């Protein structure tokens, strides 16, 4: 990276310029897409700049009848850096 990176854009977590490797893994468990109710869960554990990020993603689809598809999605991310730690949570309704 050729410049200092401001992760949250508020000056709290500044990552100095340098060379970084972001290695990790991700595990996903989906259900069958033809069901009326189902979803997917994904766990990701990866190196993140000067630390590590663990992320959990989950979505559930509900097909109550033809023409109505609803998919609420949840995202939780925990980041541990040399500069400090932070957590992010997001809940949204995805349009399929």
Short mmCIF file of N, CA and C in Angstrom, two decimals:
data_model
loop_
_atom_site.label_atom_id
_atom_site.label_comp_id
_atom_site.label_asym_id
_atom_site.label_seq_id
_atom_site.Cartn_x
_atom_site.Cartn_y
_atom_site.Cartn_z
N UNK A 1 0.85 -1.16 0.00
CA UNK A 1 0.00 0.00 0.00
C UNK A 1 0.91 1.23 0.00
N UNK A 2 0.61 2.19 -0.85
CA UNK A 2 1.47 3.35 -1.04
C UNK A 2 1.10 4.57 -0.20
N UNK A 3 0.08 4.44 0.66
CA UNK A 3 -0.37 5.59 1.45
C UNK A 3 -0.96 5.09 2.76
N UNK A 4 -1.10 5.99 3.73
CA UNK A 4 -1.76 5.65 4.99
C UNK A 4 -3.25 5.46 4.72
N UNK A 5 -3.81 4.36 5.23
CA UNK A 5 -5.21 4.02 4.97
C UNK A 5 -6.04 4.29 6.22
N UNK A 6 -7.10 5.07 6.09
CA UNK A 6 -8.00 5.44 7.17
C UNK A 6 -9.22 4.51 7.09
N UNK A 7 -9.22 3.39 7.82
CA UNK A 7 -10.23 2.33 7.68
C UNK A 7 -11.65 2.85 7.84
N UNK A 8 -11.94 3.51 8.95
CA UNK A 8 -13.31 3.95 9.23
C UNK A 8 -13.58 5.38 8.76
N UNK A 9 -12.60 6.01 8.13
CA UNK A 9 -12.72 7.38 7.60
C UNK A 9 -12.99 8.43 8.68
N UNK A 10 -12.59 8.11 9.92
CA UNK A 10 -12.76 9.10 10.99
C UNK A 10 -11.45 9.34 11.75
N UNK A 11 -10.35 8.79 11.25
CA UNK A 11 -9.04 8.99 11.87
C UNK A 11 -8.75 8.09 13.05
N UNK A 12 -9.67 7.19 13.41
CA UNK A 12 -9.50 6.31 14.56
C UNK A 12 -8.47 5.21 14.31
N UNK A 13 -8.55 4.56 13.15
CA UNK A 13 -7.68 3.43 12.82
C UNK A 13 -6.93 3.74 11.53
N UNK A 14 -5.68 4.17 11.68
CA UNK A 14 -4.85 4.50 10.52
C UNK A 14 -3.84 3.38 10.30
N UNK A 15 -3.86 2.81 9.11
CA UNK A 15 -2.93 1.74 8.75
C UNK A 15 -1.78 2.37 7.97
N UNK A 16 -0.54 2.22 8.46
CA UNK A 16 0.59 2.85 7.77
C UNK A 16 0.87 2.21 6.42
N UNK A 17 1.46 2.99 5.51
CA UNK A 17 1.81 2.43 4.21
C UNK A 17 2.83 1.32 4.42
N UNK A 18 2.80 0.34 3.51
CA UNK A 18 3.69 -0.80 3.63
C UNK A 18 3.16 -1.97 2.82
N UNK A 19 3.78 -3.14 3.02
CA UNK A 19 3.38 -4.36 2.33
C UNK A 19 2.61 -5.24 3.30
N UNK A 20 1.43 -5.69 2.89
CA UNK A 20 0.58 -6.53 3.73
C UNK A 20 0.12 -7.75 2.95
N UNK A 21 -0.02 -8.87 3.64
CA UNK A 21 -0.57 -10.09 3.04
C UNK A 21 -1.85 -10.42 3.80
N UNK A 22 -2.92 -10.61 3.09
CA UNK A 22 -4.21 -10.91 3.71
C UNK A 22 -4.61 -12.34 3.37
N UNK A 23 -4.13 -13.28 4.16
CA UNK A 23 -4.45 -14.69 3.95
C UNK A 23 -5.49 -15.11 4.97
N UNK A 24 -6.29 -16.09 4.60
CA UNK A 24 -7.30 -16.59 5.52
C UNK A 24 -8.13 -17.67 4.88
N UNK A 25 -9.29 -17.92 5.46
CA UNK A 25 -10.17 -18.95 4.93
C UNK A 25 -11.62 -18.53 5.11
N UNK A 26 -12.49 -19.19 4.37
CA UNK A 26 -13.92 -18.94 4.44
C UNK A 26 -14.64 -20.27 4.32
N UNK A 27 -15.66 -20.47 5.15
CA UNK A 27 -16.47 -21.69 5.12
C UNK A 27 -17.92 -21.27 4.92
N UNK A 28 -18.59 -21.90 3.95
CA UNK A 28 -19.97 -21.53 3.62
C UNK A 28 -20.87 -22.75 3.72
N UNK A 29 -22.08 -22.56 4.28
CA UNK A 29 -23.07 -23.64 4.40
C UNK A 29 -24.41 -23.14 3.86
N UNK A 30 -24.73 -23.48 2.60
CA UNK A 30 -26.02 -23.06 2.03
C UNK A 30 -27.07 -24.15 2.16
N UNK A 31 -28.34 -23.75 2.12
CA UNK A 31 -29.43 -24.74 2.05
C UNK A 31 -29.88 -24.84 0.60
N UNK A 32 -30.75 -25.77 0.32
CA UNK A 32 -31.24 -25.97 -1.04
C UNK A 32 -32.09 -24.77 -1.48
N UNK A 33 -31.84 -24.21 -2.68
CA UNK A 33 -32.54 -23.00 -3.11
C UNK A 33 -34.01 -23.20 -3.48
N UNK A 34 -34.45 -24.45 -3.63
CA UNK A 34 -35.85 -24.70 -4.03
C UNK A 34 -36.80 -24.73 -2.83
N UNK A 35 -36.29 -24.64 -1.62
CA UNK A 35 -37.16 -24.68 -0.43
C UNK A 35 -37.90 -23.36 -0.25
N UNK A 36 -38.98 -23.39 0.51
CA UNK A 36 -39.74 -22.16 0.81
C UNK A 36 -38.99 -21.28 1.80
N UNK A 37 -38.25 -21.91 2.73
CA UNK A 37 -37.43 -21.18 3.69
C UNK A 37 -36.04 -21.82 3.70
N UNK A 38 -35.03 -21.01 3.63
CA UNK A 38 -33.65 -21.52 3.63
C UNK A 38 -32.69 -20.36 3.78
N UNK A 39 -31.42 -20.62 3.49
CA UNK A 39 -30.45 -19.54 3.59
C UNK A 39 -29.03 -20.02 3.47
N UNK A 40 -28.12 -19.13 3.82
CA UNK A 40 -26.70 -19.40 3.74
C UNK A 40 -26.01 -18.77 4.95
N UNK A 41 -25.04 -19.47 5.50
CA UNK A 41 -24.20 -18.94 6.56
C UNK A 41 -22.75 -19.05 6.11
N UNK A 42 -21.99 -17.99 6.31
CA UNK A 42 -20.58 -17.98 5.92
C UNK A 42 -19.74 -17.43 7.06
N UNK A 43 -18.66 -18.15 7.38
CA UNK A 43 -17.69 -17.71 8.39
C UNK A 43 -16.37 -17.44 7.67
N UNK A 44 -15.81 -16.26 7.87
CA UNK A 44 -14.54 -15.89 7.25
C UNK A 44 -13.57 -15.47 8.34
N UNK A 45 -12.35 -15.98 8.27
CA UNK A 45 -11.28 -15.63 9.21
C UNK A 45 -10.06 -15.29 8.36
N UNK A 46 -9.65 -14.02 8.38
CA UNK A 46 -8.61 -13.58 7.46
C UNK A 46 -7.68 -12.57 8.12
N UNK A 47 -6.41 -12.56 7.69
CA UNK A 47 -5.50 -11.50 8.11
C UNK A 47 -6.05 -10.20 7.55
N UNK A 48 -5.96 -9.13 8.34
CA UNK A 48 -6.55 -7.86 7.94
C UNK A 48 -5.58 -6.75 8.30
N UNK A 49 -4.85 -6.24 7.33
CA UNK A 49 -3.82 -5.21 7.49
C UNK A 49 -2.86 -5.57 8.60
N UNK A 50 -2.95 -4.96 9.79
CA UNK A 50 -2.01 -5.23 10.88
C UNK A 50 -2.60 -6.18 11.91
N UNK A 51 -3.67 -6.89 11.56
CA UNK A 51 -4.32 -7.78 12.53
C UNK A 51 -5.12 -8.87 11.87
N UNK A 52 -6.31 -9.12 12.39
CA UNK A 52 -7.16 -10.21 11.92
C UNK A 52 -8.61 -9.77 11.94
N UNK A 53 -9.38 -10.29 10.97
CA UNK A 53 -10.82 -10.03 10.89
C UNK A 53 -11.57 -11.35 10.89
N UNK A 54 -12.58 -11.45 11.74
CA UNK A 54 -13.48 -12.59 11.74
C UNK A 54 -14.86 -12.05 11.37
N UNK A 55 -15.48 -12.67 10.37
CA UNK A 55 -16.76 -12.17 9.87
C UNK A 55 -17.76 -13.31 9.78
N UNK A 56 -18.98 -13.04 10.21
CA UNK A 56 -20.09 -13.99 10.10
C UNK A 56 -21.18 -13.35 9.27
N UNK A 57 -21.55 -14.01 8.18
CA UNK A 57 -22.64 -13.55 7.32
C UNK A 57 -23.74 -14.61 7.33
N UNK A 58 -24.98 -14.18 7.42
CA UNK A 58 -26.11 -15.10 7.38
C UNK A 58 -27.27 -14.44 6.65
N UNK A 59 -27.91 -15.19 5.79
CA UNK A 59 -29.13 -14.69 5.16
C UNK A 59 -30.16 -15.80 5.14
N UNK A 60 -31.41 -15.41 5.23
CA UNK A 60 -32.53 -16.35 5.24
C UNK A 60 -33.51 -15.90 4.18
N UNK A 61 -33.86 -16.79 3.27
CA UNK A 61 -34.86 -16.42 2.28
C UNK A 61 -36.20 -17.04 2.66
N UNK A 62 -37.26 -16.30 2.35
CA UNK A 62 -38.62 -16.73 2.65
C UNK A 62 -39.44 -16.54 1.38
N UNK A 63 -39.99 -17.63 0.88
CA UNK A 63 -40.82 -17.57 -0.32
C UNK A 63 -42.22 -18.04 0.07
N UNK A 64 -43.01 -17.11 0.58
CA UNK A 64 -44.34 -17.49 1.07
C UNK A 64 -45.30 -17.83 -0.07
N UNK A 65 -45.20 -17.11 -1.18
CA UNK A 65 -45.97 -17.46 -2.38
C UNK A 65 -45.30 -16.81 -3.59
N UNK A 66 -45.66 -17.25 -4.78
CA UNK A 66 -45.04 -16.78 -6.01
C UNK A 66 -45.12 -15.26 -6.12
N UNK A 67 -44.00 -14.64 -6.42
CA UNK A 67 -43.95 -13.20 -6.59
C UNK A 67 -43.47 -12.44 -5.37
N UNK A 68 -43.42 -13.10 -4.21
CA UNK A 68 -42.95 -12.43 -3.00
C UNK A 68 -41.73 -13.17 -2.47
N UNK A 69 -40.58 -12.58 -2.65
CA UNK A 69 -39.32 -13.13 -2.13
C UNK A 69 -38.72 -12.12 -1.16
N UNK A 70 -38.47 -12.55 0.07
CA UNK A 70 -37.83 -11.69 1.06
C UNK A 70 -36.57 -12.37 1.56
N UNK A 71 -35.48 -11.61 1.66
CA UNK A 71 -34.23 -12.16 2.15
C UNK A 71 -33.59 -11.19 3.14
N UNK A 72 -33.85 -11.37 4.44
CA UNK A 72 -33.12 -10.57 5.42
C UNK A 72 -31.69 -11.11 5.54
N UNK A 73 -30.72 -10.21 5.69
CA UNK A 73 -29.31 -10.60 5.79
C UNK A 73 -28.68 -9.93 7.01
N UNK A 74 -27.78 -10.67 7.68
CA UNK A 74 -27.09 -10.19 8.87
C UNK A 74 -25.60 -10.33 8.64
N UNK A 75 -24.84 -9.30 9.03
CA UNK A 75 -23.39 -9.33 8.90
C UNK A 75 -22.78 -8.84 10.20
N UNK A 76 -21.87 -9.65 10.77
CA UNK A 76 -21.14 -9.27 11.98
C UNK A 76 -19.65 -9.38 11.67
N UNK A 77 -18.90 -8.36 11.98
CA UNK A 77 -17.47 -8.35 11.70
C UNK A 77 -16.72 -7.87 12.93
N UNK A 78 -15.73 -8.64 13.35
CA UNK A 78 -14.89 -8.28 14.49
C UNK A 78 -13.46 -8.11 13.97
N UNK A 79 -12.87 -6.93 14.16
CA UNK A 79 -11.54 -6.64 13.65
C UNK A 79 -10.62 -6.33 14.82
N UNK A 80 -9.49 -7.04 14.88
CA UNK A 80 -8.48 -6.82 15.91
C UNK A 80 -7.19 -6.37 15.22
N UNK A 81 -6.76 -5.15 15.50
CA UNK A 81 -5.57 -4.57 14.88
C UNK A 81 -4.57 -4.15 15.94
N UNK A 82 -3.33 -3.91 15.52
CA UNK A 82 -2.34 -3.35 16.44
C UNK A 82 -2.80 -1.99 16.95
N UNK A 83 -3.54 -1.24 16.12
CA UNK A 83 -4.00 0.10 16.46
C UNK A 83 -5.24 0.10 17.36
N UNK A 84 -5.88 -1.05 17.55
CA UNK A 84 -7.09 -1.16 18.36
C UNK A 84 -8.07 -2.12 17.73
N UNK A 85 -9.21 -2.29 18.35
CA UNK A 85 -10.23 -3.24 17.90
C UNK A 85 -11.54 -2.52 17.63
N UNK A 86 -12.33 -3.08 16.70
CA UNK A 86 -13.67 -2.56 16.48
C UNK A 86 -14.56 -3.66 15.93
N UNK A 87 -15.86 -3.47 16.07
CA UNK A 87 -16.86 -4.42 15.59
C UNK A 87 -17.88 -3.68 14.74
N UNK A 88 -18.37 -4.34 13.70
CA UNK A 88 -19.39 -3.78 12.83
C UNK A 88 -20.53 -4.78 12.72
N UNK A 89 -21.76 -4.28 12.73
CA UNK A 89 -22.94 -5.12 12.57
C UNK A 89 -23.87 -4.46 11.56
N UNK A 90 -24.42 -5.27 10.67
CA UNK A 90 -25.33 -4.73 9.65
C UNK A 90 -26.49 -5.71 9.46
N UNK A 91 -27.69 -5.18 9.41
CA UNK A 91 -28.89 -5.96 9.12
C UNK A 91 -29.59 -5.27 7.96
N UNK A 92 -29.93 -6.03 6.92
CA UNK A 92 -30.56 -5.43 5.75
C UNK A 92 -31.53 -6.40 5.10
N UNK A 93 -32.39 -5.86 4.27
CA UNK A 93 -33.32 -6.66 3.48
C UNK A 93 -32.81 -6.62 2.05
N UNK A 94 -32.41 -7.79 1.53
CA UNK A 94 -31.83 -7.90 0.20
C UNK A 94 -32.93 -8.17 -0.81
N UNK A 95 -32.87 -7.47 -1.91
CA UNK A 95 -33.82 -7.70 -3.00
C UNK A 95 -33.22 -8.75 -3.92
N UNK A 96 -33.84 -9.94 -4.02
CA UNK A 96 -33.26 -11.01 -4.86
C UNK A 96 -33.30 -10.69 -6.34
#
